[in-house]
């Protein structure tokens, strides 16, 4: 899909469909909608009067212009109450409209800077979320379908302004939105891939593509190097699989100093069967998505390299399968992590925290200033927050607050969970320094508390995306399948940190 910006008159464009807005409680449409209403001889205001158009958020009404306009259709999209408008609502509404129009076979679309000037929404901001909404909302994963697609794709969207001076601002916003959405859709693609096409080596190959395309520095550690570094926890998980593990390191150097300002760590379990503590077979296939944290971190690095903030970022992705076999890790085994801490294995299905322990250990040898890790870590977090909010845990409230703010801007909701010391007791082992599960109750918290031991004194935030990495339906900018959460949160965070 191509997203363009142009100065012009929205009532004069020749496209398959034009998208404009109405607000809830508005009896007569204003602005661009009014101009189109006039050209349509009052159809929009009539539909408002008759109660068909209510202006409720995400309501889409498609009106055929029947020759009254050069555009074939006008899609009138509700944005809810004007005083409650946010950029996230515009992003979602654009996604809903584009999805509907695409299903109707529409190929070319024109729209305006939706919401601009309402509730403090800027021209750039509007253009960014329009680009994001359009690209994220019509995403599909069809790589393994050999038949004909059910419908075509929207090929072009033009954001039109009557004011020539706004064009550069629209351009800037649309450019950023395209980078953000492109990265999110890359993460979605990786997560939607079946595990036989997204092995640890395949992830490393993707990392190489990113490095070559965007000029990132790449190092991939193989088993032998992991052994030299003493990554016993990661190797313990990997020992049950025929697929060799990979430890992927991507570096973005945007500042002249040597220090790494932030490390982004992502769980890269390319298939989680549970290992010897095997999962029930029903629904096990979903565990091909257990590398969603790693995918998000990698995709965010691609966007960061394009946006070029003045900051140094390192991405660390420990990648392996978790499978049962004659060589697999067993309950009651003891592993020694890179940090030197010993871990008693209670469940081989609590593998995410093991591979992250070594990635956090590695980050701490690199003397990074901050760490954010992203992981599909616990079913407990999904039970607690559903697929609406990502759970956040951290040892530094300032950093937690920044991550949550970055998420709000992205429309990726995050809710902070507690990390009280009292929970640490639950991870105490009789035979080793720590055990890898703290029992059923508070499972998301004890998992985070386990990671905290390996983050040490470095300011750190852990994002548990077990609930938010997948969506079972279309909702706002989300489609069914992988969500690409929290790629845009990570990019926003890095951009914010770079400004300081
Ligand atoms: N990958 C899973 C967590 C998960 C569950 C992600 C559902 C996405 C959807 C993780 O490795 C796991 O198996 N966690 C166990 C931990 C338990 C054994 C302490 C869990 O949550 O049941
Ligand atoms: Mn598991
Ligand atoms: Zn897992």
XYZ file of C-alpha atoms and ligand atoms in Angstrom:
524
model
C 0.000 0.000 0.000
C 1.300 3.400 -0.940
C 0.511 6.359 1.340
C 0.688 9.781 -0.253
C 0.100 13.364 0.803
C -1.298 16.069 -1.457
C -2.723 19.574 -1.416
C -6.175 19.652 -2.951
C -9.927 19.566 -2.522
C -11.383 16.402 -0.994
C -14.650 16.912 -2.946
C -12.771 16.792 -6.246
C -10.572 13.696 -5.923
C -10.978 10.754 -8.235
C -10.704 7.626 -6.068
C -12.769 4.547 -5.239
C -13.600 5.935 -1.803
C -13.167 8.996 0.374
C -13.048 8.688 4.176
C -14.364 11.546 6.342
C -15.507 11.847 9.952
C -18.491 12.746 12.047
C -18.614 13.235 15.789
C -21.204 11.960 18.188
C -23.851 14.565 18.955
C -23.126 16.590 15.819
C -26.410 17.477 14.083
C -24.871 19.136 11.068
C -21.481 17.894 9.897
C -18.636 20.417 9.821
C -15.482 21.051 7.794
C -14.609 18.601 5.041
C -17.612 16.426 5.850
C -19.885 19.433 5.281
C -18.342 20.052 1.864
C -18.934 16.426 0.862
C -22.456 16.544 2.323
C -23.203 19.499 0.089
C -21.905 17.673 -2.984
C -24.027 14.664 -1.992
C -27.071 16.968 -1.780
C -27.429 16.585 1.977
C -27.306 12.770 2.185
C -24.943 12.763 5.198
C -27.003 15.257 7.217
C -30.163 13.341 6.299
C -28.670 10.087 7.568
C -27.637 11.858 10.779
C -31.205 13.188 11.167
C -32.677 9.742 10.548
C -30.352 8.290 13.180
C -28.440 5.953 10.861
C -25.241 7.925 11.369
C -24.720 8.440 15.098
C -21.052 9.319 15.039
C -20.244 6.609 17.554
C -16.603 5.555 17.641
C -15.713 3.139 14.813
C -19.165 3.341 13.183
C -18.621 3.224 9.402
C -21.369 4.216 6.938
C -20.652 3.776 3.247
C -22.563 6.078 0.898
C -22.455 5.591 -2.869
C -22.012 8.914 -4.650
C -23.882 7.797 -7.812
C -22.125 10.311 -10.023
C -22.456 13.306 -7.683
C -18.733 13.098 -6.943
C -15.660 11.837 -8.792
C -15.126 9.510 -5.831
C -17.251 6.367 -6.046
C -18.065 6.194 -2.328
C -17.919 8.232 0.807
C -17.180 6.345 4.011
C -18.369 8.344 6.997
C -16.525 7.241 10.110
C -17.643 8.035 13.642
C -14.993 9.367 16.029
C -17.190 9.524 19.160
C -17.347 12.648 21.322
C -14.944 15.369 20.117
C -13.766 16.257 23.639
C -12.747 12.606 24.162
C -10.840 12.213 20.904
C -7.330 10.750 21.057
C -4.826 9.765 18.394
C -5.414 6.114 19.311
C -9.105 6.492 18.490
C -8.274 7.963 15.076
C -5.833 5.080 14.433
C -8.504 2.531 15.301
C -11.278 4.227 13.318
C -9.104 4.483 10.195
C -8.263 0.787 10.552
C -11.946 -0.183 10.808
C -12.850 1.947 7.766
C -9.986 0.648 5.628
C -10.761 -2.952 6.534
C -14.394 -2.546 5.472
C -13.517 -0.729 2.244
C -10.870 -3.302 1.344
C -13.415 -6.117 1.769
C -15.668 -4.206 -0.664
C -12.898 -4.253 -3.262
C -11.822 -0.622 -2.941
C -8.330 -0.007 -4.365
C -7.790 3.755 -3.982
C -8.718 5.904 -0.999
C -8.458 9.585 -0.124
C -8.908 11.086 3.296
C -8.253 14.235 5.324
C -6.090 14.899 8.409
C -8.674 13.226 10.609
C -9.207 14.765 14.025
C -6.661 17.533 13.400
C -7.268 20.530 15.673
C -9.663 18.561 17.906
C -8.515 17.836 21.492
C -4.999 19.027 20.703
C -4.383 16.661 17.788
C -1.609 17.917 15.509
C -1.286 17.625 11.743
C 1.721 15.281 12.024
C 0.066 13.192 14.725
C -3.040 12.745 12.616
C -1.052 11.715 9.533
C 1.006 9.259 11.588
C -1.997 7.435 13.015
C -3.791 7.429 9.661
C -0.794 5.655 8.129
C -0.579 3.270 11.078
C -4.316 2.550 11.135
C -4.436 1.852 7.410
C -1.354 -0.381 7.276
C -2.068 -2.265 10.517
C -5.808 -2.605 9.972
C -5.661 -4.353 6.587
C -2.733 -6.640 7.462
C -3.117 -10.303 6.592
C -0.824 -13.313 6.602
C -1.470 -15.322 3.443
C 1.954 -16.817 2.715
C 0.782 -20.402 2.855
C -2.522 -19.995 0.983
C -2.068 -21.104 -2.597
C -5.594 -20.322 -3.815
C -6.946 -16.970 -4.908
C -7.318 -14.259 -2.241
C -10.857 -13.453 -1.059
C -10.477 -9.798 -1.974
C -7.909 -7.408 -3.410
C -5.923 -4.888 -1.445
C -6.138 -1.137 -1.030
C -3.264 0.030 -3.211
C -3.151 3.696 -2.399
C -4.246 6.172 0.269
C -3.846 9.914 -0.190
C -4.120 12.322 2.720
C -5.488 15.547 1.274
C -5.249 19.032 2.734
C -6.582 22.292 1.261
C -3.660 24.065 2.963
C -0.399 23.717 1.027
C 1.655 24.744 4.089
C 0.532 21.633 5.963
C 1.894 19.221 3.351
C 5.390 18.872 4.884
C 3.896 18.148 8.315
C 1.560 15.538 6.852
C 4.512 14.042 5.016
C 6.579 13.826 8.206
C 3.781 12.185 10.184
C 2.912 9.768 7.418
C 6.567 8.789 7.033
C 6.903 8.001 10.729
C 3.604 6.118 10.739
C 4.734 3.982 7.809
C 7.968 3.068 9.596
C 6.113 2.239 12.814
C 3.474 0.134 11.066
C 6.035 -1.531 8.799
C 7.998 -2.677 11.851
C 4.846 -3.873 13.622
C 3.786 -5.876 10.578
C 7.273 -7.388 10.318
C 6.944 -8.627 13.905
C 3.456 -9.969 13.075
C 4.847 -11.834 10.072
C 7.559 -13.464 12.172
C 5.111 -14.495 14.895
C 2.519 -15.833 12.448
C 5.108 -18.062 10.755
C 4.802 -21.718 11.737
C 7.670 -22.978 13.893
C 9.104 -25.093 11.063
C 9.724 -21.857 9.139
C 10.781 -19.776 12.162
C 13.525 -21.755 13.865
C 16.253 -20.041 15.914
C 18.408 -20.047 12.753
C 15.559 -18.485 10.776
C 15.324 -15.745 13.401
C 19.044 -15.123 13.042
C 18.576 -14.936 9.268
C 15.846 -12.304 9.748
C 18.215 -10.394 12.021
C 20.796 -10.456 9.259
C 18.277 -9.099 6.740
C 17.487 -6.247 9.149
C 21.177 -5.567 9.745
C 21.938 -5.422 6.022
C 18.854 -3.362 5.114
C 19.133 -0.767 7.884
C 22.819 -0.764 8.736
C 22.674 -2.413 12.162
C 25.614 -4.264 13.659
C 24.931 -7.980 14.087
C 26.557 -10.718 16.155
C 25.067 -14.204 16.378
C 26.443 -16.469 19.088
C 26.327 -20.211 18.486
C 26.257 -23.038 21.021
C 30.024 -23.115 21.476
C 30.241 -19.415 22.304
C 27.313 -19.759 24.697
C 29.286 -22.501 26.425
C 32.353 -20.256 26.665
C 30.239 -17.501 28.209
C 28.687 -19.935 30.671
C 25.108 -19.495 29.500
C 24.015 -22.650 31.291
C 20.358 -21.673 31.630
C 19.856 -20.984 27.926
C 21.843 -24.115 26.992
C 19.752 -26.173 29.402
C 16.568 -25.262 27.548
C 18.224 -25.793 24.153
C 19.619 -29.251 24.933
C 16.334 -31.055 24.178
C 16.107 -29.840 20.575
C 17.772 -30.801 17.283
C 17.630 -27.163 16.232
C 20.771 -25.318 17.317
C 20.137 -22.295 19.572
C 21.119 -18.768 18.572
C 21.885 -15.732 20.698
C 21.171 -12.743 18.487
C 22.772 -9.373 19.207
C 21.809 -6.311 17.150
C 23.393 -2.927 17.818
C 22.261 0.525 16.812
C 24.817 3.282 17.351
C 23.126 6.689 17.243
C 25.270 8.505 19.822
C 29.017 9.098 19.779
C 29.612 7.778 23.318
C 30.566 4.152 23.926
C 27.953 3.298 26.539
C 24.854 1.347 25.630
C 21.921 3.516 26.710
C 19.345 0.763 26.598
C 19.216 -2.985 26.033
C 16.033 -4.475 24.597
C 15.763 -8.161 25.449
C 13.205 -10.439 23.766
C 12.198 -14.032 24.526
C 12.835 -16.150 21.433
C 11.302 -19.561 22.109
C 10.428 -20.582 18.561
C 8.283 -23.450 19.857
C 7.306 -24.141 23.451
C 6.055 -27.694 23.887
C 6.783 -27.407 27.606
C 9.678 -29.867 27.289
C 9.549 -32.903 29.620
C 6.870 -31.010 31.618
C 4.920 -31.257 28.400
C 1.844 -29.116 27.681
C -1.541 -30.647 26.801
C -1.710 -31.222 23.028
C -4.881 -29.170 22.580
C -3.865 -25.643 21.685
C -0.165 -26.445 21.802
C 0.222 -25.050 18.293
C -0.271 -21.579 19.686
C 3.180 -21.929 21.191
C 4.741 -21.220 17.793
C 4.200 -17.606 18.912
C 6.461 -17.892 21.960
C 9.123 -15.820 20.186
C 6.847 -12.760 19.979
C 9.049 -10.815 22.415
C 12.133 -11.507 20.319
C 10.313 -10.585 17.115
C 9.101 -7.313 18.640
C 12.579 -6.339 19.771
C 14.102 -7.152 16.371
C 11.414 -5.266 14.459
C 11.749 -2.257 16.779
C 15.483 -2.142 15.965
C 14.625 -1.846 12.264
C 12.352 1.130 12.964
C 14.911 2.746 15.295
C 17.584 2.479 12.593
C 15.265 4.271 10.155
C 14.263 7.031 12.598
C 17.898 7.597 13.685
C 17.588 8.862 17.288
C 20.849 9.971 18.967
C 21.118 7.053 21.360
C 22.819 3.628 21.531
C 20.572 0.584 21.616
C 21.413 -3.095 21.900
C 18.910 -5.856 21.207
C 19.447 -9.306 22.725
C 17.384 -12.281 21.596
C 18.083 -15.700 23.099
C 16.462 -18.108 20.628
C 15.789 -21.827 21.037
C 13.072 -24.451 20.872
C 11.750 -26.071 24.068
C 11.217 -29.754 23.248
C 11.235 -33.077 25.105
C 13.782 -35.722 24.075
C 16.374 -38.094 25.496
C 18.739 -35.174 25.929
C 16.175 -32.749 27.331
C 16.333 -30.879 30.597
C 14.450 -32.634 33.424
C 12.613 -31.472 36.535
C 15.012 -31.382 39.512
C 18.037 -30.715 37.265
C 20.226 -27.835 38.405
C 21.619 -25.282 35.943
C 24.224 -22.582 36.425
C 23.361 -19.286 34.746
C 25.906 -16.887 33.232
C 25.734 -14.725 36.365
C 26.909 -17.711 38.436
C 23.559 -18.245 40.157
C 22.323 -21.850 40.315
C 18.743 -22.689 39.338
C 16.691 -25.726 40.359
C 14.316 -26.797 37.606
C 10.815 -27.450 38.928
C 9.060 -27.273 35.553
C 10.779 -27.421 32.172
C 7.798 -25.396 30.934
C 9.054 -22.354 32.831
C 11.752 -22.025 30.155
C 11.299 -18.367 29.208
C 12.751 -17.073 32.463
C 15.745 -19.412 32.015
C 16.779 -18.077 28.634
C 16.071 -14.505 29.777
C 18.249 -15.037 32.871
C 21.252 -15.460 30.578
C 20.246 -12.602 28.284
C 19.935 -10.297 31.316
C 23.239 -11.693 32.576
C 24.836 -10.872 29.230
C 23.339 -7.343 29.241
C 24.920 -6.745 32.635
C 28.371 -7.707 31.341
C 27.916 -5.020 28.672
C 27.265 -2.357 31.347
C 24.044 -1.166 29.806
C 22.273 1.806 31.445
C 18.713 0.457 31.208
C 17.047 -2.826 30.292
C 13.569 -3.559 28.962
C 12.677 -7.196 28.363
C 9.654 -8.431 26.443
C 8.338 -11.966 26.805
C 5.305 -14.201 26.372
C 6.211 -15.334 29.845
C 3.190 -16.570 31.800
C -0.322 -17.867 31.305
C -0.971 -16.175 34.666
C -0.477 -12.723 33.145
C -2.955 -13.570 30.408
C -5.463 -14.689 33.068
C -4.931 -11.460 34.999
C -5.103 -8.901 32.174
C -6.615 -10.727 29.196
C -5.576 -9.540 25.747
C -6.126 -5.851 26.539
C -3.110 -4.878 28.645
C 0.498 -5.968 28.762
C 1.754 -6.506 32.325
C 4.709 -4.358 33.415
C 7.070 -5.079 36.299
C 10.166 -3.133 37.224
C 12.773 -2.186 39.781
C 12.734 1.502 38.836
C 9.472 3.454 38.921
C 10.705 6.229 36.613
C 11.477 3.731 33.884
C 8.171 1.903 34.419
C 6.328 5.234 34.038
C 8.212 6.010 30.817
C 7.397 2.608 29.348
C 3.702 2.991 30.202
C 3.629 6.481 28.656
C 5.318 5.159 25.493
C 2.648 2.450 25.347
C -0.215 4.916 25.705
C 1.138 6.918 22.783
C 1.270 3.747 20.696
C -2.213 2.593 21.665
C -0.575 -0.456 23.284
C -2.022 -0.533 26.803
C 0.252 -1.481 29.704
C -0.707 -2.064 33.345
C 1.826 -2.139 36.137
C 1.870 -5.210 38.379
C 3.537 -5.432 41.809
C 7.058 -6.654 42.545
C 6.992 -6.736 46.335
C 9.917 -8.482 48.042
C 7.442 -10.786 49.783
C 7.027 -12.700 46.506
C 10.740 -13.559 46.450
C 10.194 -16.182 49.171
C 8.171 -18.255 46.725
C 11.180 -18.739 44.434
C 13.445 -20.115 47.185
C 14.965 -23.530 46.455
C 16.184 -26.168 48.887
C 19.007 -27.286 46.612
C 20.010 -24.256 44.516
C 20.066 -20.433 44.757
C 16.638 -20.122 43.178
C 13.987 -22.368 41.618
C 12.331 -21.730 38.278
C 8.703 -21.667 39.413
C 7.106 -20.107 42.445
C 3.882 -22.089 42.273
C 0.535 -21.335 40.700
C -0.572 -18.295 42.663
C 0.757 -14.977 41.469
C 2.588 -16.782 38.689
C 3.232 -13.663 36.597
C 4.752 -11.920 39.608
C 7.022 -14.745 40.763
C 8.244 -15.084 37.165
C 9.074 -11.365 37.117
C 10.693 -11.663 40.542
C 12.887 -14.459 39.125
C 14.012 -12.142 36.295
C 14.675 -9.334 38.798
C 17.408 -11.493 40.344
C 19.246 -11.466 37.023
C 18.573 -7.820 36.137
C 20.381 -6.928 39.364
C 20.800 -3.213 40.078
C 20.353 -2.061 36.485
C 17.105 -0.104 36.040
C 14.883 -2.667 34.353
C 11.327 -3.213 33.157
C 9.816 -6.552 32.218
C 6.822 -6.654 29.873
C 4.763 -9.856 29.966
C 2.951 -10.037 26.618
C 1.487 -13.553 26.994
C -2.009 -12.041 26.723
C -1.410 -9.208 24.248
C 0.842 -10.816 21.638
C -2.125 -12.497 19.956
C -5.673 -11.378 19.156
C -8.536 -13.781 18.523
C -10.484 -11.182 16.537
C -10.305 -7.923 14.609
C -10.386 -4.939 16.971
C -9.356 -1.375 16.096
C -5.917 -1.653 14.455
C -5.591 -5.324 15.427
C -6.443 -8.260 13.203
C -6.810 -11.905 14.122
C -3.435 -13.496 14.919
C -0.199 -11.814 15.941
C -0.564 -8.205 17.132
C 3.022 -6.967 16.856
C 2.751 -5.641 20.434
C 4.847 -3.865 21.803
C 6.995 -2.809 18.814
C 5.738 0.784 18.701
C 5.983 1.153 22.494
C 9.668 0.211 22.329
C 10.332 2.635 19.479
C 8.495 5.478 21.287
C 10.471 4.741 24.446
C 13.797 4.897 22.633
C 12.799 8.154 20.880
C 11.798 9.685 24.245
C 15.020 8.598 25.941
C 17.039 10.050 23.059
C 15.459 13.492 23.554
C 16.865 13.815 27.069
N 5.126 -19.595 26.873
C 4.477 -19.919 28.079
C 3.509 -18.843 28.550
C 2.322 -18.538 27.660
C 1.098 -19.098 27.921
C 2.434 -17.658 26.608
C 0.013 -18.791 27.124
C 1.343 -17.353 25.810
C 0.138 -17.930 26.071
C 5.507 -20.147 29.182
O 6.719 -20.656 28.776
C 4.920 -21.137 30.127
O 4.742 -22.249 29.744
N 4.639 -20.688 31.346
C 4.084 -21.534 32.340
C 4.871 -21.312 33.618
C 4.587 -22.309 34.693
C 5.102 -23.673 34.288
C 5.225 -21.851 35.969
C 2.625 -21.147 32.526
O 2.310 -19.952 32.422
O 1.816 -22.021 32.728
Mn 6.730 -22.777 28.730
Zn 7.255 -20.252 26.865
